């Protein structure tokens, strides 16, 4: 059953990747490098806000879904989503100009509310619903953009944000109906114990995620400040394509995390983590090789003449992309067993390097400098996580490779499960 959860999650991520790829191509050709830069900055702001919202609506919802009643979790998550979605965009506006502040507020509230429901599905090990809503976020977004641009005739970059707002709103309503079907509204209450547990787990996990996000996206803000919005647009396309490769590790990580929060067997957790590490490493490496073999002229043809640096960006980022793809698995392992301190430390180390190096490197080397800083930051933070995992378990470089016995075992187990599933149908 787990094999199918991983496979379905992977396929859903693959489909999302294709939709994202299409949306990137469309946005670069429709609004150019400057328009793509605006989208990237607003999305980066939205992600920053989501980290504050996710204290109550992120992994804390998944982690405690099997430990507390849904009726005790939802009130805090929904209320927190609204408060943070309204306040944090205003605070961000004091630090840099937000051209689309009204859109950002609406996106913040609705995306957080939807995230509550989706993360609840993960905690309930309902990976199928998680996959459905994850895919629908991309499908509906693309669909509404098409409607707004070609039927409503709004052809500015506003169409991107309006489509996303409608998408989040529709999916939140649909997912809420499914969530409330299994809830007894009369049992909804605000429990002090649940609030404290959600907050304690949430802020620790989100601190690490927020610091790591800054490692991923702080270069956007440095580029905007030193080189302008056009540089952000060019850099963001290379980043988006490179990070698309992470769909493998993220698919594995989500299923692993859902499994760990519902399993108290420590040895089994470590073995599952090792297997997922191997799969993530080998498949990510394969995808990287394939993408890097694509001629640079192909990227220019697809995205436009402004994006001639795309392949160079991907080459410079590839070592860090591989490091993060594999260390994501270890990160979810530590989150799944509620060992969050190491996640905060590794993210902080990467962030400090990013800040210090960016002030020197990006003004001098621009996009290339941003790539170099980002890659070294990825490798530093990943290396620290590997070191900690190595301390608590026997793990060697050869563990990245499957033995013949393990390959046969996985092959036989998969097809045995596949055959039995078909017979049951």
Coordinates of C-alpha atoms in Angstrom, one line a residue:
X1 CA 0.0 0.0 0.0
X2 CA 2.9 2.3 0.8
X3 CA 4.4 1.8 -2.6
X4 CA 1.2 3.1 -4.2
X5 CA 1.1 6.1 -1.9
X6 CA 4.7 7.0 -3.0
X7 CA 3.9 6.3 -6.6
X8 CA 0.7 8.4 -6.6
X9 CA 2.4 11.2 -4.8
X10 CA 5.3 11.1 -7.3
X11 CA 2.9 11.1 -10.2
X12 CA 1.0 14.0 -8.8
X13 CA 4.2 15.9 -8.3
X14 CA 5.3 15.1 -11.8
X15 CA 2.0 16.4 -13.2
X16 CA 2.4 19.6 -11.0
X17 CA 5.9 19.9 -12.4
X18 CA 4.6 19.9 -16.0
X19 CA 1.9 22.4 -15.1
X20 CA 4.4 24.7 -13.4
X21 CA 6.7 24.3 -16.4
X22 CA 3.9 25.4 -18.7
X23 CA 3.0 28.3 -16.4
X24 CA 6.6 29.5 -16.3
X25 CA 6.8 29.4 -20.1
X26 CA 3.5 31.2 -20.4
X27 CA 4.4 33.9 -17.8
X28 CA 7.8 34.6 -19.3
X29 CA 6.4 35.0 -22.8
X30 CA 3.3 36.9 -21.7
X31 CA 4.8 39.3 -19.2
X32 CA 8.6 39.1 -19.9
X33 CA 11.5 39.0 -17.4
X34 CA 10.2 42.0 -15.4
X35 CA 6.7 40.5 -15.1
X36 CA 8.2 37.2 -14.0
X37 CA 10.3 39.1 -11.5
X38 CA 7.2 40.7 -10.0
X39 CA 5.5 37.3 -9.7
X40 CA 8.6 35.8 -8.0
X41 CA 8.8 38.6 -5.4
X42 CA 5.0 38.4 -4.6
X43 CA 5.2 34.6 -4.3
X44 CA 8.3 34.9 -2.1
X45 CA 6.4 37.4 0.1
X46 CA 3.5 34.9 0.3
X47 CA 5.9 32.1 1.3
X48 CA 7.3 34.3 4.1
X49 CA 3.8 34.9 5.4
X50 CA 3.0 31.2 5.1
X51 CA 5.8 30.4 7.6
X52 CA 4.2 32.5 10.2
X53 CA 0.8 31.0 9.4
X54 CA 2.2 27.5 9.4
X55 CA 2.9 27.7 13.1
X56 CA -0.7 26.5 13.6
X57 CA -1.6 25.4 10.1
X58 CA 1.5 23.6 8.8
X59 CA 3.2 20.4 10.0
X60 CA 1.8 20.9 13.5
X61 CA -1.6 20.1 12.1
X62 CA -0.2 16.9 10.5
X63 CA 1.7 15.9 13.6
X64 CA -1.2 16.2 16.0
X65 CA -4.0 15.1 13.7
X66 CA -3.7 11.5 15.1
X67 CA -3.2 12.7 18.7
X68 CA -6.1 15.2 19.1
X69 CA -9.6 15.6 17.7
X70 CA -10.0 17.6 14.5
X71 CA -12.6 19.7 16.4
X72 CA -9.8 20.8 18.8
X73 CA -7.2 21.6 16.0
X74 CA -9.3 23.5 13.4
X75 CA -10.5 26.5 15.5
X76 CA -6.9 27.6 16.2
X77 CA -5.7 26.9 12.7
X78 CA -8.5 28.8 11.0
X79 CA -8.4 31.8 13.4
X80 CA -4.6 32.0 13.1
X81 CA -4.8 31.9 9.3
X82 CA -7.0 35.0 9.2
X83 CA -5.0 37.0 11.7
X84 CA -1.6 36.3 10.2
X85 CA -3.0 36.8 6.6
X86 CA -4.2 40.2 7.5
X87 CA -1.3 41.5 9.7
X88 CA 1.9 40.1 8.3
X89 CA 1.5 41.6 4.7
X90 CA 1.1 45.0 6.4
X91 CA 4.3 44.5 8.4
X92 CA 6.2 43.3 5.3
X93 CA 5.1 46.5 3.5
X94 CA 7.2 48.6 6.0
X95 CA 10.4 46.8 4.8
X96 CA 9.9 46.8 1.0
X97 CA 7.3 48.2 -1.4
X98 CA 4.6 45.7 -2.2
X99 CA 3.0 46.6 -5.5
X100 CA 0.2 44.1 -5.2
X101 CA -0.6 44.4 -1.4
X102 CA -4.3 43.7 -1.8
X103 CA -3.7 40.5 -3.7
X104 CA -1.1 39.5 -1.2
X105 CA -3.5 39.8 1.7
X106 CA -6.2 37.7 0.0
X107 CA -3.7 35.1 -1.1
X108 CA -2.3 34.9 2.4
X109 CA -5.6 34.3 4.1
X110 CA -7.0 31.8 1.6
X111 CA -3.8 29.8 1.1
X112 CA -3.4 29.4 4.8
X113 CA -7.0 28.2 5.3
X114 CA -6.5 25.7 2.4
X115 CA -3.2 24.6 3.9
X116 CA -4.9 23.7 7.2
X117 CA -7.2 21.2 5.4
X118 CA -4.5 19.8 3.2
X119 CA -2.1 19.2 6.1
X120 CA -4.9 17.6 8.1
X121 CA -5.3 15.0 5.3
X122 CA -1.5 14.2 5.6
X123 CA -1.9 13.7 9.4
X124 CA -4.8 11.4 8.8
X125 CA -2.7 9.4 6.3
X126 CA -5.1 10.4 3.6
X127 CA -2.4 10.8 1.0
X128 CA -4.9 10.5 -1.8
X129 CA -6.8 13.6 -0.9
X130 CA -3.5 15.4 -0.2
X131 CA -2.4 14.6 -3.8
X132 CA -5.7 15.6 -5.3
X133 CA -5.8 19.0 -3.7
X134 CA -2.1 19.6 -4.4
X135 CA -2.7 18.9 -8.1
X136 CA -5.9 20.9 -8.2
X137 CA -4.1 24.0 -6.9
X138 CA -2.1 24.0 -10.1
X139 CA -4.9 22.9 -12.4
X140 CA -7.4 25.5 -11.2
X141 CA -4.8 28.2 -11.2
X142 CA -4.0 27.6 -14.8
X143 CA -7.6 27.3 -15.7
X144 CA -8.6 30.6 -14.1
X145 CA -5.7 32.4 -15.7
X146 CA -6.9 31.3 -19.1
X147 CA -10.5 32.4 -18.3
X148 CA -9.3 35.8 -17.0
X149 CA -6.9 36.5 -19.8
X150 CA -8.9 35.3 -22.8
X151 CA -12.5 35.7 -21.7
X152 CA -12.5 38.5 -19.1
X153 CA -9.7 40.2 -21.1
X154 CA -7.4 41.1 -18.2
X155 CA -4.0 40.7 -19.9
X156 CA -1.7 42.3 -17.3
X157 CA 0.2 40.4 -14.6
X158 CA -2.9 41.0 -12.4
X159 CA -4.5 37.9 -14.1
X160 CA -1.9 35.7 -12.4
X161 CA -2.9 36.8 -8.9
X162 CA -6.6 37.0 -9.5
X163 CA -6.6 33.5 -10.8
X164 CA -4.7 32.2 -7.8
X165 CA -7.1 33.9 -5.4
X166 CA -10.1 32.3 -7.0
X167 CA -8.3 29.0 -7.1
X168 CA -7.5 29.0 -3.3
X169 CA -11.0 30.2 -2.5
X170 CA -12.8 27.4 -4.4
X171 CA -10.5 24.7 -3.2
X172 CA -10.8 25.8 0.4
X173 CA -14.6 25.6 0.3
X174 CA -14.5 22.2 -1.3
X175 CA -11.9 20.8 1.1
X176 CA -13.8 22.3 4.1
X177 CA -16.9 20.4 3.2
X178 CA -15.0 17.1 3.2
X179 CA -13.3 18.0 6.5
X180 CA -16.5 18.9 8.3
X181 CA -18.2 15.7 7.2
X182 CA -16.1 13.9 9.8
X183 CA -16.5 16.6 12.4
X184 CA -19.0 17.1 15.1
X185 CA -19.5 20.9 15.2
X186 CA -20.9 20.8 18.7
X187 CA -17.5 19.4 19.9
X188 CA -15.5 22.3 18.5
X189 CA -13.6 24.0 21.3
X190 CA -10.5 26.0 22.2
X191 CA -8.3 23.8 24.4
X192 CA -5.4 25.4 26.1
X193 CA -3.4 22.2 26.0
X194 CA -3.9 21.8 22.2
X195 CA -3.0 25.4 21.6
X196 CA 0.2 25.1 23.5
X197 CA 1.2 21.8 21.8
X198 CA 0.4 23.2 18.4
X199 CA 2.4 26.4 19.0
X200 CA 5.4 24.6 20.6
X201 CA 5.8 22.2 17.7
X202 CA 4.8 24.7 15.1
X203 CA 7.2 27.5 15.9
X204 CA 10.1 25.1 16.2
X205 CA 9.4 23.4 12.9
X206 CA 8.6 26.7 11.1
X207 CA 11.7 28.4 12.4
X208 CA 13.8 25.8 10.6
X209 CA 11.6 26.0 7.5
X210 CA 11.7 29.8 7.5
X211 CA 15.4 30.0 7.8
X212 CA 15.8 27.4 5.1
X213 CA 13.4 29.4 2.9
X214 CA 15.6 32.5 3.3
X215 CA 18.5 30.3 2.1
X216 CA 16.4 29.5 -1.0
X217 CA 15.0 33.0 -1.7
X218 CA 17.1 35.7 0.0
X219 CA 19.1 36.0 -3.2
X220 CA 16.0 37.2 -4.9
X221 CA 15.9 40.3 -2.6
X222 CA 19.6 40.9 -2.9
X223 CA 19.3 40.7 -6.7
X224 CA 16.3 43.1 -6.7
X225 CA 18.2 45.6 -4.6
X226 CA 21.6 45.4 -6.4
X227 CA 20.6 44.5 -10.0
X228 CA 16.9 45.2 -10.5
X229 CA 13.7 43.2 -11.1
X230 CA 14.8 41.9 -14.5
X231 CA 17.6 39.9 -12.9
X232 CA 15.2 38.4 -10.4
X233 CA 13.0 37.2 -13.3
X234 CA 15.9 35.6 -15.1
X235 CA 17.3 34.0 -12.0
X236 CA 13.9 32.7 -10.8
X237 CA 13.4 30.7 -14.0
X238 CA 16.6 28.8 -13.5
X239 CA 15.7 28.3 -9.8
X240 CA 12.2 27.0 -10.6
X241 CA 13.5 24.5 -13.2
X242 CA 16.3 23.3 -10.9
X243 CA 14.1 22.9 -7.9
X244 CA 11.5 21.1 -9.9
X245 CA 13.8 18.1 -9.5
X246 CA 13.0 18.1 -5.8
X247 CA 9.6 16.6 -6.6
X248 CA 11.2 13.2 -6.1
X249 CA 12.4 13.8 -2.5
X250 CA 9.3 15.8 -1.6
X251 CA 7.1 13.0 -2.7
X252 CA 9.0 10.5 -0.7
X253 CA 9.3 12.9 2.3
X254 CA 5.6 13.5 2.6
X255 CA 4.8 9.8 2.7
X256 CA 7.7 9.1 5.0
X257 CA 6.5 11.9 7.4
X258 CA 2.9 10.7 7.4
X259 CA 4.3 7.2 8.2
X260 CA 6.7 8.4 11.0
X261 CA 4.1 10.5 12.9
X262 CA 1.9 7.4 13.1
X263 CA 4.7 4.9 14.0
X264 CA 6.7 4.5 17.2
X265 CA 9.2 2.0 16.0
X266 CA 12.6 3.9 15.9
X267 CA 14.6 1.2 14.1
X268 CA 12.0 0.9 11.4
X269 CA 11.9 4.6 11.0
X270 CA 15.7 4.7 10.3
X271 CA 15.5 1.9 7.8
X272 CA 12.7 3.6 5.9
X273 CA 14.7 6.8 5.9
X274 CA 17.7 5.1 4.4
X275 CA 15.7 3.5 1.7
X276 CA 14.1 6.8 0.8
X277 CA 17.6 8.4 0.8
X278 CA 18.8 6.0 -1.8
X279 CA 15.8 6.4 -4.1
X280 CA 16.0 10.2 -3.8
X281 CA 19.7 10.3 -4.5
X282 CA 19.7 8.1 -7.6
X283 CA 16.5 9.5 -9.2
X284 CA 17.6 13.1 -8.5
X285 CA 21.0 12.5 -10.0
X286 CA 19.4 11.0 -13.1
X287 CA 17.1 14.0 -13.6
X288 CA 19.9 16.4 -13.1
X289 CA 22.0 14.7 -15.8
X290 CA 19.0 14.7 -18.3
X291 CA 18.2 18.4 -17.7
X292 CA 21.9 19.5 -18.0
X293 CA 22.2 17.7 -21.3
X294 CA 19.6 20.0 -22.9
X295 CA 21.3 22.6 -25.1
X296 CA 21.2 26.2 -23.9
X297 CA 19.5 27.3 -27.1
X298 CA 16.4 25.2 -26.2
X299 CA 15.8 27.3 -23.0
X300 CA 16.2 30.5 -25.0
X301 CA 13.7 29.3 -27.5
X302 CA 11.2 28.2 -24.9
X303 CA 11.4 31.1 -22.5
X304 CA 12.5 33.9 -24.8
X305 CA 15.7 35.8 -25.5
X306 CA 15.9 37.3 -22.0
X307 CA 16.6 33.9 -20.6
X308 CA 19.9 32.9 -22.3
X309 CA 21.5 32.3 -18.9
X310 CA 19.1 29.6 -17.8
X311 CA 21.3 26.6 -18.4
X312 CA 24.3 28.3 -16.8
X313 CA 22.2 29.0 -13.7
X314 CA 21.1 25.4 -13.5
X315 CA 24.7 24.1 -13.9
X316 CA 25.9 26.3 -11.1
X317 CA 23.0 25.3 -8.8
X318 CA 23.1 21.6 -9.5
X319 CA 25.4 20.5 -6.7
X320 CA 23.3 22.3 -4.1
X321 CA 20.1 21.0 -5.7
X322 CA 21.3 17.4 -5.3
X323 CA 22.4 18.0 -1.7
X324 CA 19.0 19.4 -0.7
X325 CA 17.1 16.7 -2.5
X326 CA 18.7 14.1 -0.4
X327 CA 18.9 16.0 2.9
X328 CA 15.1 16.7 2.6
X329 CA 14.6 13.1 3.5
X330 CA 16.7 13.4 6.6
X331 CA 15.0 16.6 7.5
X332 CA 11.5 15.0 7.4
X333 CA 12.9 12.1 9.5
X334 CA 14.0 14.5 12.3
X335 CA 10.6 16.3 12.0
X336 CA 8.7 13.1 12.2
X337 CA 10.4 12.1 15.5
X338 CA 10.1 15.6 16.9
X339 CA 13.8 16.4 16.9
X340 CA 13.7 19.9 15.5
X341 CA 16.8 21.5 17.0
X342 CA 19.2 20.2 14.4
X343 CA 16.9 21.5 11.6
X344 CA 17.1 25.0 13.1
X345 CA 20.9 24.8 13.5
X346 CA 21.5 23.7 9.9
X347 CA 19.2 26.3 8.5
X348 CA 20.8 29.0 10.6
X349 CA 24.3 28.0 9.4
X350 CA 23.2 28.3 5.7
X351 CA 21.4 31.6 6.3
X352 CA 24.4 33.3 8.0
X353 CA 26.6 32.3 5.1
X354 CA 24.0 33.5 2.6
X355 CA 23.7 36.9 4.2
X356 CA 27.4 37.5 4.6
X357 CA 28.4 36.2 1.2
X358 CA 25.6 37.9 -0.7
X359 CA 26.7 41.4 0.3
X360 CA 30.1 40.8 -1.3
X361 CA 29.4 38.4 -4.2
X362 CA 26.1 39.5 -5.7
X363 CA 27.0 43.2 -6.3
X364 CA 30.1 42.0 -8.1
X365 CA 28.9 39.0 -10.1
X366 CA 25.2 39.4 -10.2
X367 CA 23.2 36.3 -11.2
X368 CA 26.3 34.1 -11.2
X369 CA 27.2 35.3 -7.8
X370 CA 23.6 34.5 -6.5
X371 CA 24.0 31.0 -7.9
X372 CA 27.4 30.4 -6.2
X373 CA 26.1 31.7 -2.8
X374 CA 23.0 29.6 -3.1
X375 CA 24.8 26.4 -3.9
X376 CA 27.4 26.7 -1.2
X377 CA 24.6 27.5 1.3
X378 CA 22.7 24.4 0.2
X379 CA 25.7 22.2 0.6
X380 CA 26.7 23.6 4.0
X381 CA 23.2 23.1 5.6
X382 CA 22.8 19.7 4.0
X383 CA 26.3 18.6 5.1
X384 CA 25.4 19.5 8.7
X385 CA 22.2 17.4 8.6
X386 CA 24.1 14.4 7.1
X387 CA 26.7 14.7 9.9
X388 CA 24.0 14.6 12.6
X389 CA 22.2 11.6 10.9
X390 CA 25.6 9.8 10.7
X391 CA 26.1 10.3 14.4
X392 CA 22.9 8.5 15.4
X393 CA 23.0 5.7 12.9
X394 CA 25.5 3.6 10.9
X395 CA 25.5 5.2 7.6
X396 CA 28.2 5.3 4.8
X397 CA 28.5 6.6 1.3
X398 CA 27.8 3.2 -0.1
X399 CA 24.4 3.3 1.5
X400 CA 23.3 5.6 -1.3
X401 CA 23.4 2.6 -3.6
X402 CA 21.0 -0.3 -3.7
X403 CA 22.4 -3.8 -3.2
X404 CA 21.3 -6.5 -5.6
X405 CA 19.3 -8.1 -2.7
X406 CA 17.4 -4.8 -2.0
X407 CA 16.6 -4.3 -5.7
X408 CA 15.1 -7.8 -6.0
X409 CA 13.2 -7.3 -2.7
X410 CA 11.7 -4.0 -3.8
X411 CA 11.0 -5.4 -7.3
X412 CA 9.2 -8.5 -6.0
X413 CA 7.4 -6.6 -3.2
X414 CA 6.1 -4.0 -5.7
X415 CA 4.8 -6.5 -8.2
X416 CA 3.4 -8.7 -5.5
X417 CA 1.4 -5.8 -4.2
X418 CA 0.4 -4.8 -7.7
X419 CA -0.8 -8.3 -8.5
X420 CA -2.8 -8.7 -5.3
X421 CA -4.4 -5.2 -5.8
X422 CA -5.5 -6.2 -9.4
X423 CA -6.9 -9.5 -8.1
X424 CA -8.9 -7.8 -5.4
X425 CA -10.5 -5.6 -8.0

